[in-house]
Each structure stands twice: as structure tokens, then as C-alpha cells.
Amino acid sequence: MATTDDVKLIGAWPSPFVMRARIALNIKSVDYEFLQEQLGTKSDLLLKSNPVHKKIPVLIHGHKPVCESLVIVQYVDDVWASDQPILPSDPYDRAIARFWAAYIDDKWFPSLSGMARGPTEEAKKAAYEQVVEGLALLEDAFGKCSKGKPFFGGDRIGYLDIALGSFLGWIRVTEKMGNLKLLDEAKTPHLVKWAENFCADASVKDVMPETDKLAEFAKMLMAKAKSAPPN
Amino acid sequence: MAEEVKLLGFGGSPFSCRVEIALKLKGIQYEMIPQELANKSPLLLEHNPVHKKIPVLLHHGKPICESVVILEYVEETWKGVPLLPEDPYERAMARFWAKFIDEKCLSTVWKACFSKGEEQEKGMEEVLGLLKTLESQLEGKKFFGGDNIGFLDIVADFAALWLGVLLEVAGVDLLNDSKLPLLCKWIEEFNNCPVVKETLPPRDMLLKFFKMQQAATGPQYK
């Protein structure tokens, strides 16, 4: 069976997308070799394994590469199917989880990025409002998905927990550096509690970067962006 | 057991057609509730408040939105003709390339077809590159799914009809045997499938629609 083949993950510690793959592998108790990319360069292995996008994460399972974080999470769930399911078992619940994960990647994350990278102050403010609006939608979705349990996936972390939770480090950095609140006890109380539970989970705590370390990294990235020629 | 399956869709949309093709392949009876793109119905706004877009599948009154999410739902809910491969690695590949089509190909094609001059030239170079990359997945195969159409073929429905129409409206000859031989062969095979033939809208209707868009300020919908 393929599960005895070796597993490698090409990634980097600050990336939320890489974190998704790591959490999925941790949930399934899969041993893997973590190959860290250096900022500013792309290794030969990365370029060979992901020639289309040249991006991390890339899972290499028995020499076969799988790219795109949520594709990797679903692959991990499919291969190590007997342990700890990541996607819910009911097709409708699966569709809801996939819908919100797609919303997070296609709409919400670009707004979060826009808070830091928007071309003008107005654009950054508009992005902030979109992020807050999105979190209100996700707070509501949490109520429907969790059915009173601690996670979107119920008793245990699932697909949608991974999709959103992987951004918690960056959410906290954005709050700290912007001196504002995104997750708010008044507006998104369930998500606040969920965030605590998520970060404390055994499959997450060793791969979630500390806020201070991530903030240092963010400052370094911003300094680099300011000094680099525009492209 | 009577299944109640309805589709809030639009015959001219490749996203809506994806769902129809999948339902037909599975032999599922459904009621199409055609939607107007400009005038969003209360039913659409109720069932897709987040995006306010078609397609929306209603199964026993419960909405599922986003065409690729709907395809996965159809695959998991109804047995019969499999849309996705059984092997986890092949499934991952199908999902990867579906994302490639939706996130890279579609927007690049739209932009290139509705731009002009040098911007269009550059755009079309990019389109050709992306489509060459996509067609490499057809090497040695009749369809992306192998001998029969599957998930990725369905997601690629845009390339079977809308792509050619948009390129014609833009006056660009890209979709030919010398530049994209594998894709052109696939288009022929895909369009020959009975469920595809009975689902895709008439080419001349699409051509007329997009010529009007060209004359205005750009595409009305994505």
C-alpha cells in the first residue's frame, strides 16, 4: 500500500498554506521530511516538482508531487482514509466545508493581503472592511457547521478548521501591527473561542508560528518590499 | 424514492453547463430553473447570499453553490458513472488541473479577448502558454478522464465552446491544429458526447452575445 512510501513536504514555516498540509499530515500521524525553502530562492526540487506554479507547499509521496494546499489536504485524507477523517462523512456537510474553504481562498484571503498590500490607504481600509465582513459570515457558518461542538468539523479539527485556522498566525500579526481587532469577543465570540481551541490542538500547536516571530518576519518582508525595485 | 433536484442555472454559462453535464451523466432527473444574469431572482439571492451567482443546486431544498463544489457533491451523492478517478493521486491531479483552469486559464482568456493592441498580443501569448500546459495532460488520452469524460473534462467545458467563440470575436486564430493539436482533438471528441451535445448552448447564440459584449465595454459575466 502507498502509505509505506516516504513522504516529503516542501514548504516554509511562515506560510499558512504550508501549515495546512502539515496539520493534515499530523492529524493522520504521518511521518514526513520537512524541506524548508529559503526566502527569495526556489530550490531545484521545488521547480521540478511544481513547474506550473513554482510555489509551496508541495507534497511528495513516493516521488509523486501533489500541489495546491487544499488539494494536498484532500489527498492526505484520501490516502490515509482509515485514520481520523478530515472531511465530514455526509456529502452535504462536505459541500459546505468545500464552499467555505473556497470562499476563504478566493475572496477572504485576498482581502487580508489587501490590508497590508493595498495600493492606497482607501484600498487598505476597504480590504479591512471586507475581512471583517467575511469573518462575520464565517462566525455564522461556524454556528451551522459545528452544531455546538468546538470545531467547524465537530469534535475534532476538520477541513474547514484547517482552511481558516492556518491564517490565525497572520490574523494575529495583522491585529498587532495594525493595532486593531479582527477576531472580536463582541462580534465573533465563537471564532475567538474556536481560535484558542484550534491553536491548542495537538496537530496544530507545533506548526503554528509564534505571533512575535511571525511579526518579525512580516516586518522583514515589508522592508524588503520597500527596497526592492517594483515588478 | 423521489429525489427533488433543481438547478438555478443559465444555459449560456459554462459553469451552469458543468452541473447539467454531470447530472445527465449520472442519469439524475432535475428541474432547471433558468435565471437571468442581470436580474437576480429572490430565489437565487436566498440560496446564494454570499456570491449571488449561478449555478446553485437545490437538493431536497438544500443549496449547494460553486460549480466545482457541486460536481464533487454530485459525485459523492449519486453512484453510477464515476466522475472522479478512484486512485487518490489521479483524483489530486484532476483537482489540481481543475483549479488551474478556473484560477489561471479563464481570467487570462477573458482579459486577453477583451483587450486591444499590444495588451491583447501579450495576453494571447499567455493564453497560448496556459493552454499548451493544459493540453499536455491529454497526451496519449482521448479525454482528460481517459476513455470517458470525467471531472476535469467537465470543468474544461469552457475550452470546448466558449474559448473558440471568444477568440473569434477577438479576431485571433489560436485554436488550431498546428498550435494546439491535442486540445483541438479533445474539443471534437468532447463535443461529440451525447450529454454534451444536448447541454451546450448553440454556438451562434453565444457568438451573437459576445459580439454585443465586445461592442459594449467588456464581459457582463465571468
PDB file of C-alpha atoms in Angstrom, chain B residues 3-220:
ATOM      1  CA  GLU B   3     -35.347  12.969  -5.486  1.00  0.00           C
ATOM      2  CA  GLU B   4     -36.025  16.638  -5.561  1.00  0.00           C
ATOM      3  CA  VAL B   5     -33.226  18.143  -7.629  1.00  0.00           C
ATOM      4  CA  LYS B   6     -33.394  21.656  -9.014  1.00  0.00           C
ATOM      5  CA  LEU B   7     -30.776  23.774 -10.704  1.00  0.00           C
ATOM      6  CA  LEU B   8     -30.720  27.552 -10.657  1.00  0.00           C
ATOM      7  CA  GLY B   9     -28.751  27.984 -13.848  1.00  0.00           C
ATOM      8  CA  PHE B  10     -28.298  29.680 -17.156  1.00  0.00           C
ATOM      9  CA  GLY B  11     -27.959  27.821 -20.454  1.00  0.00           C
ATOM     10  CA  GLY B  12     -25.256  30.155 -21.741  1.00  0.00           C
ATOM     11  CA  SER B  13     -22.948  29.732 -18.727  1.00  0.00           C
ATOM     12  CA  PRO B  14     -20.113  27.194 -18.815  1.00  0.00           C
ATOM     13  CA  PHE B  15     -20.385  26.872 -15.023  1.00  0.00           C
ATOM     14  CA  SER B  16     -24.074  26.012 -15.208  1.00  0.00           C
ATOM     15  CA  CYS B  17     -23.421  23.579 -18.086  1.00  0.00           C
ATOM     16  CA  ARG B  18     -20.838  21.760 -15.962  1.00  0.00           C
ATOM     17  CA  VAL B  19     -23.548  20.839 -13.482  1.00  0.00           C
ATOM     18  CA  GLU B  20     -26.028  19.806 -16.175  1.00  0.00           C
ATOM     19  CA  ILE B  21     -23.462  17.539 -17.847  1.00  0.00           C
ATOM     20  CA  ALA B  22     -22.641  15.888 -14.503  1.00  0.00           C
ATOM     21  CA  LEU B  23     -26.293  15.334 -13.584  1.00  0.00           C
ATOM     22  CA  LYS B  24     -27.032  13.875 -17.018  1.00  0.00           C
ATOM     23  CA  LEU B  25     -24.027  11.549 -16.850  1.00  0.00           C
ATOM     24  CA  LYS B  26     -25.352  10.229 -13.549  1.00  0.00           C
ATOM     25  CA  GLY B  27     -28.854   9.901 -15.009  1.00  0.00           C
ATOM     26  CA  ILE B  28     -30.346  12.302 -12.439  1.00  0.00           C
ATOM     27  CA  GLN B  29     -33.673  13.934 -13.229  1.00  0.00           C
ATOM     28  CA  TYR B  30     -33.627  17.613 -12.388  1.00  0.00           C
ATOM     29  CA  GLU B  31     -35.681  20.726 -12.895  1.00  0.00           C
ATOM     30  CA  MET B  32     -33.825  23.632 -14.489  1.00  0.00           C
ATOM     31  CA  ILE B  33     -34.965  27.000 -13.154  1.00  0.00           C
ATOM     32  CA  PRO B  34     -33.406  29.424 -15.649  1.00  0.00           C
ATOM     33  CA  GLN B  35     -32.007  32.594 -14.107  1.00  0.00           C
ATOM     34  CA  GLU B  36     -31.421  35.978 -15.649  1.00  0.00           C
ATOM     35  CA  LEU B  37     -27.902  37.242 -15.121  1.00  0.00           C
ATOM     36  CA  ALA B  38     -28.781  40.895 -14.790  1.00  0.00           C
ATOM     37  CA  ASN B  39     -31.971  40.437 -12.765  1.00  0.00           C
ATOM     38  CA  LYS B  40     -31.113  38.260  -9.799  1.00  0.00           C
ATOM     39  CA  SER B  41     -34.187  36.397  -8.596  1.00  0.00           C
ATOM     40  CA  PRO B  42     -35.224  36.279  -4.927  1.00  0.00           C
ATOM     41  CA  LEU B  43     -34.662  32.507  -5.087  1.00  0.00           C
ATOM     42  CA  LEU B  44     -31.036  32.976  -6.166  1.00  0.00           C
ATOM     43  CA  LEU B  45     -30.385  35.675  -3.576  1.00  0.00           C
ATOM     44  CA  GLU B  46     -31.918  33.467  -0.881  1.00  0.00           C
ATOM     45  CA  HIS B  47     -29.878  30.388  -1.758  1.00  0.00           C
ATOM     46  CA  ASN B  48     -26.560  32.026  -2.636  1.00  0.00           C
ATOM     47  CA  PRO B  49     -26.420  35.144  -0.483  1.00  0.00           C
ATOM     48  CA  VAL B  50     -22.604  35.102  -0.361  1.00  0.00           C
ATOM     49  CA  HIS B  51     -21.863  35.218  -4.109  1.00  0.00           C
ATOM     50  CA  LYS B  52     -25.326  35.798  -5.655  1.00  0.00           C
ATOM     51  CA  LYS B  53     -24.265  33.670  -8.637  1.00  0.00           C
ATOM     52  CA  ILE B  54     -25.386  30.660 -10.600  1.00  0.00           C
ATOM     53  CA  PRO B  55     -25.160  27.709 -10.639  1.00  0.00           C
ATOM     54  CA  VAL B  56     -26.916  26.694  -7.418  1.00  0.00           C
ATOM     55  CA  LEU B  57     -28.027  23.108  -6.994  1.00  0.00           C
ATOM     56  CA  LEU B  58     -31.005  22.547  -4.727  1.00  0.00           C
ATOM     57  CA  HIS B  59     -31.221  19.006  -3.396  1.00  0.00           C
ATOM     58  CA  HIS B  60     -34.269  18.448  -1.186  1.00  0.00           C
ATOM     59  CA  GLY B  61     -34.350  22.231  -0.848  1.00  0.00           C
ATOM     60  CA  LYS B  62     -30.755  22.477   0.425  1.00  0.00           C
ATOM     61  CA  PRO B  63     -28.481  24.707  -1.677  1.00  0.00           C
ATOM     62  CA  ILE B  64     -25.014  23.826  -2.913  1.00  0.00           C
ATOM     63  CA  CYS B  65     -23.066  26.654  -4.590  1.00  0.00           C
ATOM     64  CA  GLU B  66     -19.904  26.915  -6.717  1.00  0.00           C
ATOM     65  CA  SER B  67     -19.763  24.641  -9.772  1.00  0.00           C
ATOM     66  CA  VAL B  68     -16.734  22.584  -8.694  1.00  0.00           C
ATOM     67  CA  VAL B  69     -18.197  22.086  -5.193  1.00  0.00           C
ATOM     68  CA  ILE B  70     -21.440  20.967  -6.876  1.00  0.00           C
ATOM     69  CA  LEU B  71     -19.545  18.486  -9.090  1.00  0.00           C
ATOM     70  CA  GLU B  72     -17.898  16.905  -6.037  1.00  0.00           C
ATOM     71  CA  TYR B  73     -21.315  16.778  -4.318  1.00  0.00           C
ATOM     72  CA  VAL B  74     -22.949  15.101  -7.337  1.00  0.00           C
ATOM     73  CA  GLU B  75     -20.108  12.562  -7.453  1.00  0.00           C
ATOM     74  CA  GLU B  76     -20.445  11.741  -3.756  1.00  0.00           C
ATOM     75  CA  THR B  77     -24.228  11.662  -3.617  1.00  0.00           C
ATOM     76  CA  TRP B  78     -25.077   9.563  -6.639  1.00  0.00           C
ATOM     77  CA  LYS B  79     -23.287   6.386  -7.656  1.00  0.00           C
ATOM     78  CA  GLY B  80     -23.352   5.193 -11.270  1.00  0.00           C
ATOM     79  CA  VAL B  81     -20.919   6.708 -13.801  1.00  0.00           C
ATOM     80  CA  PRO B  82     -17.857   7.846 -11.782  1.00  0.00           C
ATOM     81  CA  LEU B  83     -16.726  11.407 -12.464  1.00  0.00           C
ATOM     82  CA  LEU B  84     -13.502  11.296 -10.465  1.00  0.00           C
ATOM     83  CA  PRO B  85     -10.815   8.593 -10.721  1.00  0.00           C
ATOM     84  CA  GLU B  86     -10.609   6.047  -7.905  1.00  0.00           C
ATOM     85  CA  ASP B  87      -6.889   6.435  -7.307  1.00  0.00           C
ATOM     86  CA  PRO B  88      -6.135   9.235  -4.780  1.00  0.00           C
ATOM     87  CA  TYR B  89      -3.181  10.533  -6.803  1.00  0.00           C
ATOM     88  CA  GLU B  90      -5.230  10.706 -10.014  1.00  0.00           C
ATOM     89  CA  ARG B  91      -8.003  12.466  -8.067  1.00  0.00           C
ATOM     90  CA  ALA B  92      -5.482  15.013  -6.790  1.00  0.00           C
ATOM     91  CA  MET B  93      -4.294  15.606 -10.364  1.00  0.00           C
ATOM     92  CA  ALA B  94      -7.866  16.143 -11.593  1.00  0.00           C
ATOM     93  CA  ARG B  95      -8.479  18.656  -8.769  1.00  0.00           C
ATOM     94  CA  PHE B  96      -5.153  20.407  -9.415  1.00  0.00           C
ATOM     95  CA  TRP B  97      -5.874  20.905 -13.117  1.00  0.00           C
ATOM     96  CA  ALA B  98      -9.466  21.972 -12.413  1.00  0.00           C
ATOM     97  CA  LYS B  99      -8.055  24.759 -10.194  1.00  0.00           C
ATOM     98  CA  PHE B 100      -5.568  25.636 -12.929  1.00  0.00           C
ATOM     99  CA  ILE B 101      -8.424  26.087 -15.398  1.00  0.00           C
ATOM    100  CA  ASP B 102     -10.562  28.162 -13.035  1.00  0.00           C
ATOM    101  CA  GLU B 103      -7.830  30.276 -11.432  1.00  0.00           C
ATOM    102  CA  LYS B 104      -5.438  30.797 -14.318  1.00  0.00           C
ATOM    103  CA  CYS B 105      -6.986  29.985 -17.722  1.00  0.00           C
ATOM    104  CA  LEU B 106     -10.429  31.534 -17.533  1.00  0.00           C
ATOM    105  CA  SER B 107      -9.448  35.001 -16.324  1.00  0.00           C
ATOM    106  CA  THR B 108      -6.472  35.170 -18.702  1.00  0.00           C
ATOM    107  CA  VAL B 109      -8.671  34.281 -21.667  1.00  0.00           C
ATOM    108  CA  TRP B 110     -11.360  36.833 -20.691  1.00  0.00           C
ATOM    109  CA  LYS B 111      -8.834  39.593 -20.239  1.00  0.00           C
ATOM    110  CA  ALA B 112      -6.963  38.851 -23.463  1.00  0.00           C
ATOM    111  CA  CYS B 113     -10.106  38.613 -25.586  1.00  0.00           C
ATOM    112  CA  PHE B 114     -11.458  41.941 -24.374  1.00  0.00           C
ATOM    113  CA  SER B 115      -8.227  43.905 -24.552  1.00  0.00           C
ATOM    114  CA  LYS B 116      -6.681  45.527 -27.610  1.00  0.00           C
ATOM    115  CA  GLY B 117      -3.405  46.094 -29.405  1.00  0.00           C
ATOM    116  CA  GLU B 118      -0.191  45.273 -27.556  1.00  0.00           C
ATOM    117  CA  GLU B 119      -2.040  44.320 -24.379  1.00  0.00           C
ATOM    118  CA  GLN B 120      -4.029  41.756 -26.346  1.00  0.00           C
ATOM    119  CA  GLU B 121      -0.908  40.415 -28.042  1.00  0.00           C
ATOM    120  CA  LYS B 122       0.787  39.823 -24.704  1.00  0.00           C
ATOM    121  CA  GLY B 123      -2.414  38.368 -23.291  1.00  0.00           C
ATOM    122  CA  MET B 124      -2.779  35.928 -26.153  1.00  0.00           C
ATOM    123  CA  GLU B 125       0.820  34.741 -25.712  1.00  0.00           C
ATOM    124  CA  GLU B 126      -0.028  33.977 -22.124  1.00  0.00           C
ATOM    125  CA  VAL B 127      -3.250  32.206 -23.161  1.00  0.00           C
ATOM    126  CA  LEU B 128      -1.352  30.026 -25.625  1.00  0.00           C
ATOM    127  CA  GLY B 129       1.184  29.095 -22.946  1.00  0.00           C
ATOM    128  CA  LEU B 130      -1.508  28.154 -20.453  1.00  0.00           C
ATOM    129  CA  LEU B 131      -3.470  26.105 -22.978  1.00  0.00           C
ATOM    130  CA  LYS B 132      -0.315  24.280 -24.108  1.00  0.00           C
ATOM    131  CA  THR B 133       0.339  23.412 -20.465  1.00  0.00           C
ATOM    132  CA  LEU B 134      -3.230  22.173 -20.071  1.00  0.00           C
ATOM    133  CA  GLU B 135      -3.205  20.119 -23.274  1.00  0.00           C
ATOM    134  CA  SER B 136      -0.071  18.294 -22.132  1.00  0.00           C
ATOM    135  CA  GLN B 137      -2.414  16.415 -19.792  1.00  0.00           C
ATOM    136  CA  LEU B 138      -4.149  14.937 -22.843  1.00  0.00           C
ATOM    137  CA  GLU B 139      -1.017  13.153 -24.100  1.00  0.00           C
ATOM    138  CA  GLY B 140      -1.994   9.602 -25.070  1.00  0.00           C
ATOM    139  CA  LYS B 141      -5.587  10.058 -23.884  1.00  0.00           C
ATOM    140  CA  LYS B 142      -8.917  10.594 -25.575  1.00  0.00           C
ATOM    141  CA  PHE B 143     -10.228  12.644 -22.666  1.00  0.00           C
ATOM    142  CA  PHE B 144      -8.683  14.129 -19.515  1.00  0.00           C
ATOM    143  CA  GLY B 145     -10.624  11.371 -17.744  1.00  0.00           C
ATOM    144  CA  GLY B 146      -9.196   8.638 -20.005  1.00  0.00           C
ATOM    145  CA  ASP B 147     -11.549   6.732 -22.286  1.00  0.00           C
ATOM    146  CA  ASN B 148     -14.621   8.547 -20.977  1.00  0.00           C
ATOM    147  CA  ILE B 149     -15.285  12.111 -19.918  1.00  0.00           C
ATOM    148  CA  GLY B 150     -14.781  12.861 -16.247  1.00  0.00           C
ATOM    149  CA  PHE B 151     -14.495  15.665 -13.712  1.00  0.00           C
ATOM    150  CA  LEU B 152     -11.686  17.516 -15.471  1.00  0.00           C
ATOM    151  CA  ASP B 153     -13.304  17.263 -18.918  1.00  0.00           C
ATOM    152  CA  ILE B 154     -16.483  18.737 -17.435  1.00  0.00           C
ATOM    153  CA  VAL B 155     -14.561  21.594 -15.779  1.00  0.00           C
ATOM    154  CA  ALA B 156     -12.804  22.203 -19.116  1.00  0.00           C
ATOM    155  CA  ASP B 157     -16.145  22.669 -20.922  1.00  0.00           C
ATOM    156  CA  PHE B 158     -15.243  26.316 -21.380  1.00  0.00           C
ATOM    157  CA  ALA B 159     -12.498  25.275 -23.808  1.00  0.00           C
ATOM    158  CA  ALA B 160     -14.916  23.182 -25.872  1.00  0.00           C
ATOM    159  CA  LEU B 161     -17.142  26.090 -26.888  1.00  0.00           C
ATOM    160  CA  TRP B 162     -16.712  29.481 -25.170  1.00  0.00           C
ATOM    161  CA  LEU B 163     -12.979  29.674 -25.847  1.00  0.00           C
ATOM    162  CA  GLY B 164     -13.398  29.351 -29.616  1.00  0.00           C
ATOM    163  CA  VAL B 165     -16.252  31.859 -29.659  1.00  0.00           C
ATOM    164  CA  LEU B 166     -14.312  34.453 -27.635  1.00  0.00           C
ATOM    165  CA  LEU B 167     -11.219  34.052 -29.820  1.00  0.00           C
ATOM    166  CA  GLU B 168     -13.361  34.510 -32.923  1.00  0.00           C
ATOM    167  CA  VAL B 169     -14.890  37.688 -31.512  1.00  0.00           C
ATOM    168  CA  ALA B 170     -11.382  38.925 -30.687  1.00  0.00           C
ATOM    169  CA  GLY B 171     -10.267  38.058 -34.234  1.00  0.00           C
ATOM    170  CA  VAL B 172      -7.434  35.844 -33.007  1.00  0.00           C
ATOM    171  CA  ASP B 173      -6.573  32.480 -34.582  1.00  0.00           C
ATOM    172  CA  LEU B 174      -5.135  30.442 -31.730  1.00  0.00           C
ATOM    173  CA  LEU B 175      -7.276  27.359 -31.528  1.00  0.00           C
ATOM    174  CA  ASN B 176      -5.922  25.431 -34.488  1.00  0.00           C
ATOM    175  CA  ASP B 177      -4.266  22.077 -35.145  1.00  0.00           C
ATOM    176  CA  SER B 178      -0.781  23.463 -35.530  1.00  0.00           C
ATOM    177  CA  LYS B 179      -0.762  25.428 -32.256  1.00  0.00           C
ATOM    178  CA  LEU B 180      -2.956  23.244 -30.018  1.00  0.00           C
ATOM    179  CA  PRO B 181      -3.368  19.845 -31.713  1.00  0.00           C
ATOM    180  CA  LEU B 182      -4.281  17.852 -28.596  1.00  0.00           C
ATOM    181  CA  LEU B 183      -6.790  20.394 -27.353  1.00  0.00           C
ATOM    182  CA  CYS B 184      -8.444  20.655 -30.779  1.00  0.00           C
ATOM    183  CA  LYS B 185      -8.813  16.869 -30.939  1.00  0.00           C
ATOM    184  CA  TRP B 186     -10.254  16.862 -27.424  1.00  0.00           C
ATOM    185  CA  ILE B 187     -12.766  19.600 -28.346  1.00  0.00           C
ATOM    186  CA  GLU B 188     -14.042  17.436 -31.196  1.00  0.00           C
ATOM    187  CA  GLU B 189     -14.335  14.314 -29.037  1.00  0.00           C
ATOM    188  CA  PHE B 190     -15.914  16.183 -26.118  1.00  0.00           C
ATOM    189  CA  ASN B 191     -18.486  17.895 -28.303  1.00  0.00           C
ATOM    190  CA  ASN B 192     -19.400  14.524 -29.837  1.00  0.00           C
ATOM    191  CA  CYS B 193     -20.541  13.134 -26.490  1.00  0.00           C
ATOM    192  CA  PRO B 194     -24.351  12.893 -26.413  1.00  0.00           C
ATOM    193  CA  VAL B 195     -24.786  14.548 -22.976  1.00  0.00           C
ATOM    194  CA  VAL B 196     -22.521  17.406 -24.065  1.00  0.00           C
ATOM    195  CA  LYS B 197     -24.362  17.873 -27.362  1.00  0.00           C
ATOM    196  CA  GLU B 198     -27.686  18.158 -25.601  1.00  0.00           C
ATOM    197  CA  THR B 199     -26.361  20.556 -22.947  1.00  0.00           C
ATOM    198  CA  LEU B 200     -24.092  23.161 -24.529  1.00  0.00           C
ATOM    199  CA  PRO B 201     -25.817  26.233 -25.963  1.00  0.00           C
ATOM    200  CA  PRO B 202     -25.876  26.915 -29.729  1.00  0.00           C
ATOM    201  CA  ARG B 203     -22.617  28.433 -30.935  1.00  0.00           C
ATOM    202  CA  ASP B 204     -24.264  31.166 -32.981  1.00  0.00           C
ATOM    203  CA  MET B 205     -26.241  32.344 -29.944  1.00  0.00           C
ATOM    204  CA  LEU B 206     -23.008  32.689 -27.936  1.00  0.00           C
ATOM    205  CA  LEU B 207     -21.223  34.403 -30.817  1.00  0.00           C
ATOM    206  CA  LYS B 208     -24.007  36.973 -31.094  1.00  0.00           C
ATOM    207  CA  PHE B 209     -23.965  37.566 -27.316  1.00  0.00           C
ATOM    208  CA  PHE B 210     -20.202  38.112 -27.146  1.00  0.00           C
ATOM    209  CA  LYS B 211     -20.108  40.326 -30.212  1.00  0.00           C
ATOM    210  CA  MET B 212     -22.554  42.575 -28.372  1.00  0.00           C
ATOM    211  CA  GLN B 213     -20.273  42.480 -25.313  1.00  0.00           C
ATOM    212  CA  GLN B 214     -17.305  43.466 -27.489  1.00  0.00           C
ATOM    213  CA  ALA B 215     -19.239  46.419 -28.782  1.00  0.00           C
ATOM    214  CA  ALA B 216     -20.034  47.472 -25.208  1.00  0.00           C
ATOM    215  CA  THR B 217     -17.329  47.726 -22.567  1.00  0.00           C
ATOM    216  CA  GLY B 218     -16.396  44.127 -21.841  1.00  0.00           C
ATOM    217  CA  PRO B 219     -17.868  40.883 -20.462  1.00  0.00           C
ATOM    218  CA  GLN B 220     -21.059  41.057 -18.398  1.00  0.00           C
TER     219      GLN B 220
END
